[in-house]
Short mmCIF file of C-alpha atoms in Angstrom, two decimals:
data_model
loop_
_atom_site.label_atom_id
_atom_site.label_comp_id
_atom_site.label_asym_id
_atom_site.label_seq_id
_atom_site.Cartn_x
_atom_site.Cartn_y
_atom_site.Cartn_z
CA MET A 1 7.99 -18.60 -1.58
CA THR A 2 5.07 -15.64 -1.20
CA THR A 3 3.33 -14.99 2.42
CA ASN A 4 -0.31 -13.96 1.44
CA ASN A 5 -2.23 -15.07 4.24
CA ASP A 6 -5.49 -13.52 2.11
CA GLY A 7 -7.73 -16.22 3.09
CA GLY A 8 -8.99 -16.74 -0.90
CA ALA A 9 -9.56 -13.08 -0.79
CA PRO A 10 -9.01 -10.90 -3.90
CA TRP A 11 -7.58 -7.98 -2.47
CA PRO A 12 -7.08 -8.52 1.52
CA PHE A 13 -4.12 -5.69 2.05
CA PHE A 14 -2.67 -2.50 0.74
CA ARG A 15 -0.68 -3.56 -2.52
CA HIS A 16 -2.73 -6.74 -2.40
CA ASN A 17 -0.52 -9.07 -0.10
CA LEU A 18 1.72 -8.83 2.75
CA GLN A 19 5.25 -8.48 -0.27
CA ARG A 20 3.39 -5.51 -1.18
CA THR A 21 4.15 -6.66 -4.33
CA GLY A 22 0.36 -4.57 -6.48
CA SER A 23 0.13 -7.68 -8.47
CA SER A 24 -2.33 -9.89 -9.25
CA ALA A 25 -3.99 -13.01 -10.93
CA GLY A 26 -7.07 -11.03 -11.37
CA THR A 27 -7.14 -8.77 -14.75
CA GLY A 28 -9.24 -5.49 -15.27
CA PRO A 29 -11.71 -3.87 -17.54
CA ALA A 30 -10.86 -3.63 -21.06
CA ASN A 31 -12.95 -0.66 -22.21
CA PRO A 32 -13.41 1.01 -18.87
CA THR A 33 -16.47 2.63 -17.43
CA VAL A 34 -17.88 3.38 -14.00
CA ARG A 35 -20.13 1.22 -12.97
CA TRP A 36 -20.97 2.68 -10.04
CA SER A 37 -19.81 5.46 -7.63
CA VAL A 38 -20.49 6.01 -3.77
CA HIS A 39 -19.98 8.98 -2.08
CA LEU A 40 -17.77 8.25 1.42
CA GLY A 41 -17.97 11.42 3.57
CA GLY A 42 -15.03 13.14 2.64
CA TYR A 43 -12.05 12.36 0.77
CA VAL A 44 -10.70 9.02 0.15
CA ARG A 45 -7.37 8.81 0.12
CA SER A 46 -7.19 5.18 1.92
CA SER A 47 -6.72 2.45 -0.77
CA PRO A 48 -9.39 0.26 -0.62
CA VAL A 49 -9.15 -3.75 0.24
CA ILE A 50 -11.52 -6.64 -1.01
CA GLY A 51 -12.48 -9.41 1.31
CA SER A 52 -14.54 -12.21 0.66
CA GLY A 53 -17.69 -12.07 -1.21
CA GLY A 54 -16.40 -9.26 -2.99
CA VAL A 55 -16.93 -6.86 -0.25
CA VAL A 56 -15.18 -3.65 -0.49
CA TYR A 57 -13.32 -1.85 2.38
CA ALA A 58 -12.52 1.87 2.52
CA GLY A 59 -11.65 4.04 4.99
CA SER A 60 -11.92 8.12 4.07
CA TRP A 61 -11.89 11.63 5.85
CA ASP A 62 -15.31 11.52 7.39
CA HIS A 63 -13.57 9.21 10.22
CA GLN A 64 -15.33 6.32 9.60
CA LEU A 65 -14.78 2.90 7.67
CA HIS A 66 -17.15 1.73 5.25
CA ALA A 67 -18.19 -1.62 3.79
CA VAL A 68 -19.37 -1.72 0.14
CA GLY A 69 -21.03 -4.15 -1.43
CA THR A 70 -20.31 -5.27 -5.49
CA ASP A 71 -23.56 -3.35 -6.04
CA GLY A 72 -21.93 0.10 -4.58
CA ALA A 73 -24.61 0.07 -1.59
CA VAL A 74 -22.77 0.55 1.47
CA ILE A 75 -23.11 -2.37 3.96
CA TRP A 76 -22.03 -0.88 7.03
CA SER A 77 -19.95 2.34 8.04
CA ALA A 78 -17.70 1.61 11.52
CA PRO A 79 -16.62 5.29 13.44
CA ALA A 80 -13.26 6.19 14.09
CA PHE A 81 -12.30 9.32 15.61
CA ASP A 82 -10.53 10.99 12.80
CA HIS A 83 -9.87 10.76 9.35
CA ILE A 84 -8.39 7.62 8.24
CA VAL A 85 -5.85 7.23 5.79
CA GLY A 86 -3.98 4.52 5.84
CA ALA A 87 -5.59 1.13 3.84
CA ALA A 88 -7.44 -1.70 6.17
CA ALA A 89 -6.16 -5.50 6.57
CA VAL A 90 -8.83 -8.28 5.84
CA ALA A 91 -7.61 -11.17 8.03
CA PRO A 92 -8.76 -14.68 6.72
CA SER A 93 -11.51 -14.97 9.48
CA GLY A 94 -12.96 -11.97 8.57
CA SER A 95 -12.21 -9.65 11.16
CA ILE A 96 -10.97 -5.98 9.67
CA TYR A 97 -7.95 -4.17 11.15
CA VAL A 98 -7.43 -0.31 10.44
CA GLY A 99 -5.77 2.64 12.12
CA SER A 100 -6.78 6.10 12.36
CA TYR A 101 -5.69 9.59 12.97
CA ASP A 102 -7.07 9.80 16.46
CA TYR A 103 -3.88 7.18 17.69
CA ASN A 104 -6.34 4.15 17.18
CA LEU A 105 -5.64 0.74 15.87
CA TYR A 106 -9.51 -1.16 15.32
CA ALA A 107 -10.75 -4.34 14.78
CA PHE A 108 -14.16 -4.78 13.65
CA ASP A 109 -15.69 -8.15 12.72
CA PRO A 110 -17.33 -9.11 9.64
CA LEU A 111 -20.71 -6.90 10.36
CA GLY A 112 -18.16 -3.66 11.54
CA GLU A 113 -18.74 -4.70 15.22
CA LEU A 114 -15.82 -2.99 17.43
CA LYS A 115 -13.69 -5.78 18.37
CA TRP A 116 -11.23 -3.80 20.61
CA SER A 117 -8.88 -0.78 19.53
CA MET A 118 -5.36 -0.21 20.68
CA ARG A 119 -4.37 3.36 21.41
CA ALA A 120 -0.90 4.21 20.07
CA GLY A 121 1.11 7.46 20.56
CA SER A 122 1.04 9.15 17.63
CA PHE A 123 -1.09 9.50 14.49
CA ILE A 124 -1.62 6.37 12.41
CA HIS A 125 -0.55 6.77 8.48
CA THR A 126 0.11 3.09 7.37
CA ALA A 127 -1.57 -0.17 6.64
CA PRO A 128 -1.87 -3.07 8.82
CA ALA A 129 0.24 -6.35 8.20
CA ILE A 130 -0.31 -9.70 9.35
CA GLY A 131 1.50 -12.53 10.10
CA ALA A 132 1.22 -15.98 9.16
CA ASP A 133 -0.12 -16.08 13.02
CA GLY A 134 -2.17 -13.76 12.87
CA THR A 135 0.35 -10.91 14.66
CA ILE A 136 -1.07 -7.61 13.10
CA TYR A 137 1.82 -5.66 12.53
CA LEU A 138 1.52 -1.82 11.79
CA GLY A 139 3.51 1.60 11.84
CA VAL A 140 3.05 4.70 13.83
CA ASP A 141 4.15 8.74 13.18
CA ASP A 142 6.14 8.27 16.70
CA GLY A 143 8.49 5.65 15.21
CA LEU A 144 7.17 2.71 16.46
CA LEU A 145 6.58 -0.64 15.01
CA TYR A 146 4.19 -2.37 17.03
CA ALA A 147 3.07 -6.35 16.94
CA VAL A 148 -0.07 -6.75 18.13
CA ASP A 149 -2.29 -10.19 19.54
CA PRO A 150 -4.91 -10.34 16.99
CA ASP A 151 -7.30 -11.53 20.07
CA SER A 152 -6.72 -8.97 22.68
CA GLY A 153 -5.58 -6.17 21.21
CA GLU A 154 -2.42 -6.06 23.64
CA PRO A 155 0.98 -5.21 22.09
CA ARG A 156 3.38 -7.99 21.73
CA TRP A 157 6.55 -6.14 21.35
CA VAL A 158 7.25 -2.55 20.59
CA PHE A 159 10.33 -1.88 17.81
CA LYS A 160 11.20 1.86 17.77
CA THR A 161 12.97 3.45 15.10
CA GLY A 162 14.97 6.71 14.76
CA GLY A 163 11.88 8.26 12.73
CA ARG A 164 8.15 9.04 11.80
CA ILE A 165 7.06 5.62 10.24
CA ARG A 166 4.97 6.69 7.50
CA SER A 167 5.53 3.52 5.02
CA SER A 168 3.25 0.11 5.37
CA PRO A 169 5.26 -2.73 6.49
CA ALA A 170 6.03 -5.76 4.23
CA ILE A 171 6.08 -9.53 5.44
CA GLY A 172 8.96 -11.21 3.94
CA SER A 173 8.44 -15.40 2.96
CA ASP A 174 10.37 -15.85 6.67
CA GLY A 175 8.59 -13.65 8.12
CA THR A 176 10.68 -10.82 8.37
CA VAL A 177 8.58 -7.86 8.94
CA TYR A 178 10.29 -4.97 7.00
CA THR A 179 9.52 -0.97 7.64
CA SER A 180 11.36 2.34 7.08
CA SER A 181 11.51 5.31 8.52
CA TRP A 182 12.12 9.39 8.20
CA ASP A 183 15.76 8.28 9.80
CA GLY A 184 16.36 7.50 6.62
CA PHE A 185 17.03 3.61 7.03
CA LEU A 186 15.05 0.63 6.07
CA HIS A 187 14.95 -1.68 8.57
CA ALA A 188 14.42 -5.15 9.19
CA VAL A 189 12.81 -6.91 12.34
CA ASP A 190 12.59 -10.35 13.87
CA PRO A 191 8.74 -11.09 14.24
CA ILE A 192 9.14 -13.18 17.10
CA ARG A 193 11.46 -10.61 19.14
CA GLY A 194 10.65 -7.53 17.64
CA GLU A 195 14.72 -7.21 17.42
CA GLU A 196 16.26 -5.32 14.52
CA LYS A 197 18.36 -7.79 12.20
CA TRP A 198 19.39 -5.24 10.18
CA ARG A 199 19.30 -1.65 8.56
CA GLY A 200 20.12 -0.15 4.90
CA GLN A 201 19.99 3.37 4.94
CA ILE A 202 18.59 4.63 1.52
CA SER A 203 17.70 8.59 2.39
CA VAL A 204 18.69 10.69 4.16
CA PRO A 205 15.41 10.60 5.44
CA VAL A 206 12.19 8.12 3.53
CA PHE A 207 8.40 8.22 2.93
CA SER A 208 6.99 5.25 0.96
CA ALA A 209 6.14 1.77 1.80
CA PRO A 210 9.09 1.64 2.44
CA LYS A 211 9.74 5.13 0.52
CA ALA A 212 9.60 8.25 2.34
CA GLY A 213 9.37 12.19 2.63
CA ILE A 214 11.20 15.59 3.48
CA ALA A 215 15.13 15.19 3.00
CA GLY A 216 15.72 11.89 4.11
CA THR A 217 11.87 10.94 4.16
CA ILE A 218 10.56 7.51 3.32
CA GLN A 219 6.82 7.82 3.04
CA SER A 220 6.44 4.75 -0.13
CA SER A 221 6.15 0.81 1.32
CA SER A 222 8.75 -1.12 0.38
CA ALA A 223 7.53 -3.95 -1.94
CA ILE A 224 9.74 -8.00 -1.73
CA GLY A 225 10.71 -9.75 -4.89
CA GLY A 226 11.12 -13.06 -5.60
CA ASN A 227 15.09 -12.30 -6.61
CA GLY A 228 15.75 -11.47 -2.84
CA LEU A 229 15.99 -7.91 -2.83
CA VAL A 230 13.11 -5.37 -1.41
CA TYR A 231 12.56 -2.22 -2.78
CA ALA A 232 11.81 1.25 -2.19
CA GLY A 233 11.58 4.93 -2.65
CA SER A 234 12.31 7.88 -1.09
CA TRP A 235 12.15 11.89 -1.02
CA ASP A 236 15.17 12.44 -2.57
CA GLY A 237 13.96 10.95 -5.57
CA TYR A 238 15.84 7.74 -5.41
CA LEU A 239 14.41 3.75 -6.07
CA HIS A 240 16.53 1.88 -4.39
CA ALA A 241 17.18 -2.01 -3.47
CA LEU A 242 18.67 -3.75 -1.12
CA ASN A 243 19.89 -7.29 -0.52
CA ALA A 244 16.80 -8.18 2.17
CA GLU A 245 19.34 -11.21 4.14
CA ASN A 246 21.74 -8.19 4.91
CA GLY A 247 20.82 -4.74 3.78
CA ASP A 248 23.24 -4.05 1.39
CA LEU A 249 22.92 -1.54 -1.21
CA ARG A 250 22.55 -3.27 -4.34
CA TRP A 251 21.30 -0.52 -6.99
CA SER A 252 19.42 2.91 -7.15
CA PHE A 253 17.63 4.45 -9.49
CA ARG A 254 17.51 7.95 -10.44
CA THR A 255 14.28 9.70 -11.02
CA GLU A 256 13.23 13.65 -11.11
CA GLY A 257 11.09 14.00 -7.99
CA PRO A 258 10.25 12.32 -4.62
CA VAL A 259 8.91 9.41 -5.35
CA MET A 260 5.97 8.77 -2.59
CA ALA A 261 3.98 5.94 -4.03
CA SER A 262 5.11 2.39 -3.15
CA PRO A 263 6.76 -0.27 -6.19
CA ALA A 264 4.49 -2.35 -7.69
CA ILE A 265 6.74 -5.73 -8.98
CA GLY A 266 5.30 -7.68 -12.21
CA LEU A 267 5.38 -11.25 -12.47
CA ASP A 268 8.73 -11.14 -14.47
CA GLY A 269 10.58 -8.91 -11.80
CA THR A 270 9.87 -5.32 -13.33
CA VAL A 271 9.27 -2.53 -10.83
CA TYR A 272 6.90 0.22 -11.44
CA VAL A 273 6.94 3.22 -9.67
CA GLY A 274 5.12 6.67 -10.04
CA CYS A 275 6.91 10.17 -8.94
CA ASP A 276 6.35 13.48 -8.45
CA ASP A 277 8.14 14.61 -11.38
CA GLN A 278 4.92 13.55 -13.55
CA SER A 279 6.14 9.94 -15.14
CA PHE A 280 5.83 6.70 -14.36
CA TYR A 281 8.61 4.35 -14.49
CA ALA A 282 9.24 0.50 -15.13
CA VAL A 283 13.21 -0.35 -13.74
CA ASN A 284 14.70 -3.68 -14.21
CA GLY A 285 14.75 -5.84 -10.99
CA ASP A 286 17.89 -7.04 -11.34
CA ASP A 287 20.43 -4.16 -12.10
CA GLY A 288 18.14 -1.18 -12.20
CA GLY A 289 18.50 0.28 -15.67
CA MET A 290 15.63 1.64 -17.30
CA LYS A 291 12.82 -0.04 -19.63
CA TRP A 292 10.66 2.17 -19.99
CA LYS A 293 9.08 5.85 -18.73
CA PHE A 294 5.14 7.41 -18.98
CA ALA A 295 4.58 10.67 -18.76
CA ALA A 296 1.76 11.44 -17.04
CA GLY A 297 0.11 15.21 -16.25
CA GLY A 298 0.57 15.09 -13.09
CA ARG A 299 2.39 14.16 -9.64
CA ILE A 300 1.97 10.48 -9.04
CA ARG A 301 1.32 9.51 -5.48
CA SER A 302 -1.21 6.39 -6.27
CA SER A 303 0.76 2.93 -6.09
CA ALA A 304 0.19 1.13 -9.11
CA ALA A 305 -1.36 -2.22 -9.78
CA VAL A 306 -0.16 -4.94 -11.97
CA SER A 307 -3.07 -7.49 -13.54
CA SER A 308 -2.11 -10.80 -14.72
CA ASP A 309 -2.64 -10.34 -18.58
CA GLY A 310 0.16 -7.11 -18.42
CA THR A 311 -1.64 -4.65 -17.96
CA VAL A 312 -0.42 -1.66 -15.07
CA TYR A 313 -2.71 0.61 -13.65
CA VAL A 314 -2.33 3.82 -11.46
CA GLY A 315 -3.79 6.71 -10.05
CA CYS A 316 -2.37 10.08 -11.04
CA ASN A 317 -2.86 13.79 -9.32
CA ASP A 318 -4.33 15.42 -12.87
CA GLY A 319 -7.81 13.32 -12.15
CA HIS A 320 -7.08 10.59 -14.52
CA LEU A 321 -6.87 6.46 -14.27
CA TYR A 322 -4.17 5.49 -16.61
CA ALA A 323 -3.91 1.54 -17.74
CA LEU A 324 -0.24 0.92 -19.37
CA ASN A 325 0.94 -2.18 -21.10
CA ALA A 326 3.67 -3.52 -18.95
CA ALA A 327 6.06 -4.35 -21.35
CA THR A 328 6.25 -1.47 -23.59
CA GLY A 329 4.57 1.35 -21.32
CA GLU A 330 2.26 2.29 -24.24
CA GLN A 331 -0.96 3.48 -22.69
CA VAL A 332 -4.10 0.74 -23.20
CA TRP A 333 -6.52 3.61 -21.89
CA ASP A 334 -6.96 6.65 -19.44
CA LEU A 335 -10.26 7.24 -17.87
CA GLU A 336 -10.41 10.62 -16.33
CA ILE A 337 -12.53 10.73 -12.86
CA GLY A 338 -11.53 14.43 -12.29
CA LYS A 339 -10.17 14.55 -9.34
CA PRO A 340 -6.82 13.95 -7.63
CA ILE A 341 -6.58 9.69 -7.29
CA LEU A 342 -3.87 9.68 -4.38
CA SER A 343 -5.55 6.17 -3.32
CA SER A 344 -4.43 3.00 -5.17
CA PRO A 345 -6.24 0.87 -7.17
CA ALA A 346 -7.46 -2.97 -6.08
CA ILE A 347 -8.24 -5.72 -8.49
CA GLY A 348 -11.37 -6.85 -7.76
CA ALA A 349 -13.59 -9.82 -9.36
CA ASP A 350 -15.04 -9.59 -12.82
CA ARG A 351 -12.35 -7.79 -14.47
CA VAL A 352 -13.48 -4.11 -12.04
CA LEU A 353 -10.98 -2.11 -10.62
CA TYR A 354 -11.64 -0.13 -7.05
CA VAL A 355 -10.26 3.42 -6.27
CA GLY A 356 -10.77 6.47 -4.22
CA ALA A 357 -10.55 10.07 -5.11
CA GLU A 358 -10.17 13.27 -3.78
CA ASP A 359 -13.82 14.07 -4.23
CA GLY A 360 -14.62 11.92 -1.60
CA ASN A 361 -16.08 8.87 -4.03
CA LEU A 362 -15.07 5.08 -4.26
CA TYR A 363 -15.68 4.01 -8.26
CA ALA A 364 -15.98 0.50 -9.07
CA ILE A 365 -14.23 0.99 -12.54
CA GLY A 366 -15.39 -2.61 -14.92
#
């Protein structure tokens, strides 16, 4: 069972779904060309999400959330008051939620009008998750995980970790909320009471979703597999698999550099992740054995997207977007954007990929 809460949108959340698998029923282009690009006023490190009707939402360092149509025209731009780095989340109702460096979580209606804002206690680097009942879950740089009422914007509960949160929360099929922190732990939190169910140490600290940063830093967001395991990367160079029920460590896979990107999970359970060692790995999800390794031309901090036809798409700091055969790791194609890609690609309708880059552009590749 999965907890999608997607309202039928093609890619409404960071990593496509609330399990943060990065896997989609859609497919990308076979022969890629840039259909269009639109300049959004500053670095586009915020990963694009796609709502109903194909509208693409992306934040920028220009302090705005932008809604862009399938033709590349900007429909509206809604102000925050500092950089937007984390991806937005699109609710089934059409409301859009996004955090900013100005400490605020914003809720906008489909026309870009502000519904409410909630002030947190520090920078927001992460993407919100939306539970089955509409509750919004958000990690903040002061180490707090918030559960927020979608109508009022008031916190329902706040859970404190022991370090910064720069990984986006994932939601399991039973509603459990998983978040990692720079305290080096992956935390499983009860969605109703906001109480910790368990914590599993995965670093000495972490920086992905759930994965992390400096020494014990985790910045990579966790991904939840269908086999009862939760996967997270860490700054100390490991990809970890933990039991989703109790937090027991199942295995750890060693890379040669910090794992800042979030893992993706293919339909067959293979786990894919990029690394600062300029490599992209495919790992057996059950036992942690390496299936293949692809050498890129720069650090990989973009989190991969996996299509239903067995292609993996990932951006790289060398300014290239790579398409790889998911089974073999062979390069299918390579499109040069020219500037580093820290944003993670989203798979839209009609075989179009959307991704942001450090040149300030949002690209549609079809």
